[in-house]
PDB file of C-alpha atoms in Angstrom:
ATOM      1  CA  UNK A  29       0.000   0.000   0.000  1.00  0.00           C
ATOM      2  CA  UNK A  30       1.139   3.586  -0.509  1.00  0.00           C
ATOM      3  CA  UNK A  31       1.305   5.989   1.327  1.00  0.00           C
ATOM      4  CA  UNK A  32      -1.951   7.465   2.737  1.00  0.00           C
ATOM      5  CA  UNK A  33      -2.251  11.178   3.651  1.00  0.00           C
ATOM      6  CA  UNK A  34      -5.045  13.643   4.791  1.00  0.00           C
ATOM      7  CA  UNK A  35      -5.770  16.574   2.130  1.00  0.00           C
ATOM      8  CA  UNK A  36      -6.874  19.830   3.156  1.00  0.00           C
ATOM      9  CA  UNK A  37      -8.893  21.346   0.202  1.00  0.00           C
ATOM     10  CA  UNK A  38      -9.439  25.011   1.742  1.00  0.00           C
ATOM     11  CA  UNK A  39      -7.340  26.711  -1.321  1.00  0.00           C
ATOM     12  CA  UNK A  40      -8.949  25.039  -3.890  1.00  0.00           C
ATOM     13  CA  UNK A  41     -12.793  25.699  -1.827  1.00  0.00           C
ATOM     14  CA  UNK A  42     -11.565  29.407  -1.525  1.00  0.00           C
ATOM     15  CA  UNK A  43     -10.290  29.938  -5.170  1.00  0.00           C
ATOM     16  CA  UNK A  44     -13.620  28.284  -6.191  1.00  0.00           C
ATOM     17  CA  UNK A  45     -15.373  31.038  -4.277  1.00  0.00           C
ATOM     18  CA  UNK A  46     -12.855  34.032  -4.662  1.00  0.00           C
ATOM     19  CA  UNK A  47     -12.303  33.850  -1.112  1.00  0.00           C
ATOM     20  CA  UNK A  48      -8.978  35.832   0.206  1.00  0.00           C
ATOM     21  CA  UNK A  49      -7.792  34.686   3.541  1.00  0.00           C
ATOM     22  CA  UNK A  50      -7.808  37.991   4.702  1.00  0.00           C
ATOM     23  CA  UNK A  51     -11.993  38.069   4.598  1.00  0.00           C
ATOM     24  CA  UNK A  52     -12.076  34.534   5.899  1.00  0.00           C
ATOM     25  CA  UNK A  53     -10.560  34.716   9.097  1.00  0.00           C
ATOM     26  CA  UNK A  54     -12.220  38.077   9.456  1.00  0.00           C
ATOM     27  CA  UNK A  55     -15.884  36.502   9.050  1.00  0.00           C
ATOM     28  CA  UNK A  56     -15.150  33.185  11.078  1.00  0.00           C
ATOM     29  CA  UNK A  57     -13.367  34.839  13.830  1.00  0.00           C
ATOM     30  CA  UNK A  58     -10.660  32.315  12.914  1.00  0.00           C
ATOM     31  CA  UNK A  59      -6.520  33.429  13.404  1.00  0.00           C
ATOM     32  CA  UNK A  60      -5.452  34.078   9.810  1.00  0.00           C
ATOM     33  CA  UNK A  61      -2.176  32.105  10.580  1.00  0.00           C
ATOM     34  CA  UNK A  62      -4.607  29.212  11.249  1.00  0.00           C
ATOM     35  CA  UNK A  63      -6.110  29.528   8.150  1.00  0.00           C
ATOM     36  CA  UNK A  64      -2.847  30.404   6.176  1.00  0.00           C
ATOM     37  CA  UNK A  65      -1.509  26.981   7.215  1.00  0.00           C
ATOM     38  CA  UNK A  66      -4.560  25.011   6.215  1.00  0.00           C
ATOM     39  CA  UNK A  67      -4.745  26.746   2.891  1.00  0.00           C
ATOM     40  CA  UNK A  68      -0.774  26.126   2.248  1.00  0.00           C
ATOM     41  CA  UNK A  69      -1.283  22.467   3.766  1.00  0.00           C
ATOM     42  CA  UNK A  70       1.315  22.684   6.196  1.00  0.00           C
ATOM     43  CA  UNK A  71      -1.362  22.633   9.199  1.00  0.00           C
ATOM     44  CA  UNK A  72      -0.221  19.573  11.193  1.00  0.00           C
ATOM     45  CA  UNK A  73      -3.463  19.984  13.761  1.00  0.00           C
ATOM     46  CA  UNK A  74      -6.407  21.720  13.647  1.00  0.00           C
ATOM     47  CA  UNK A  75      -9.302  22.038  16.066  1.00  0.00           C
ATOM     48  CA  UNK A  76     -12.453  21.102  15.751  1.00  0.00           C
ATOM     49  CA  UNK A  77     -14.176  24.160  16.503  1.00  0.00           C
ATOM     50  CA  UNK A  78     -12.134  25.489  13.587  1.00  0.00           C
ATOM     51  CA  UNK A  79     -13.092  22.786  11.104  1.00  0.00           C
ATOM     52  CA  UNK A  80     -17.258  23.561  12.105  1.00  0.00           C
ATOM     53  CA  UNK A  81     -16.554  27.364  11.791  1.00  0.00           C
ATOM     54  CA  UNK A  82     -15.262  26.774   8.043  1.00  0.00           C
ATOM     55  CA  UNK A  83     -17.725  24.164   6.861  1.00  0.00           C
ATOM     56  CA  UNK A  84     -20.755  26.541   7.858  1.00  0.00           C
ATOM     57  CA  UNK A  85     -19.230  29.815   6.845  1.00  0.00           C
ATOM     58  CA  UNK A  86     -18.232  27.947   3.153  1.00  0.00           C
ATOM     59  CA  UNK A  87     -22.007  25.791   3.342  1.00  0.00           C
ATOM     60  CA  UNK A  88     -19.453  22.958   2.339  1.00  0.00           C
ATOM     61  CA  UNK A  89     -19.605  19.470   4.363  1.00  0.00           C
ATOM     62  CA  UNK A  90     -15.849  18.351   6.156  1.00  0.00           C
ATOM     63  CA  UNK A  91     -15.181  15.584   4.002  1.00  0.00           C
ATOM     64  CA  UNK A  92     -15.288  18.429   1.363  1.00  0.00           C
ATOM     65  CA  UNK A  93     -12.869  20.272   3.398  1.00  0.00           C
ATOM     66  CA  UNK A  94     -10.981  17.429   3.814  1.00  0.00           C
ATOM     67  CA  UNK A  95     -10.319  13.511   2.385  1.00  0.00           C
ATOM     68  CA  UNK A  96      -7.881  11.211   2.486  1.00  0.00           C
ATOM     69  CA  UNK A  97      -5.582  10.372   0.116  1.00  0.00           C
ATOM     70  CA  UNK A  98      -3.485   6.938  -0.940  1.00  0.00           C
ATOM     71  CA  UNK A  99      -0.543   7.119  -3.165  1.00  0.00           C
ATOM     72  CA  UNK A 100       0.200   4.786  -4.598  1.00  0.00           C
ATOM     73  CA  UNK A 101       3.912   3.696  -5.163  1.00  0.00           C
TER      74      UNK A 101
END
């Protein structure tokens, strides 16, 4: 089996939307550096709290937010 990682989709949800990260942290009340990370997938952990505050303020469902992945070798 490959190897299996978990895909944050925020940049590609945002672009989709013309959302800056500026505006989104702003309207969820969420630290931009938070949201920065996600949308550069470098965020190693994020809370939930964060993850409901995203999927309602984008109307978007977490495994749309984010899915896991299998490469294959």
């Amino acid at each position: 089996m490959g190897e299996v990682m978990v895909k944050c989709n925020l940049s590609r949800i945002m672009g989709e939307k013309r959302l800056k990260i500026a505006d989104v942290s702003r309207d969820t009340d969420v630290n931009r550096g938070t949201i920065t990370r996600m949308y550069n997938e470098e965020a190693t952990r994020v809370d939930l709290e964060v993850v409901e505050k995203l999927c309602l303020y984008l109307d978007i469902e977490v495994g749309d937010l984010y899915e896991i992945v299998k490469e294959e070798q």
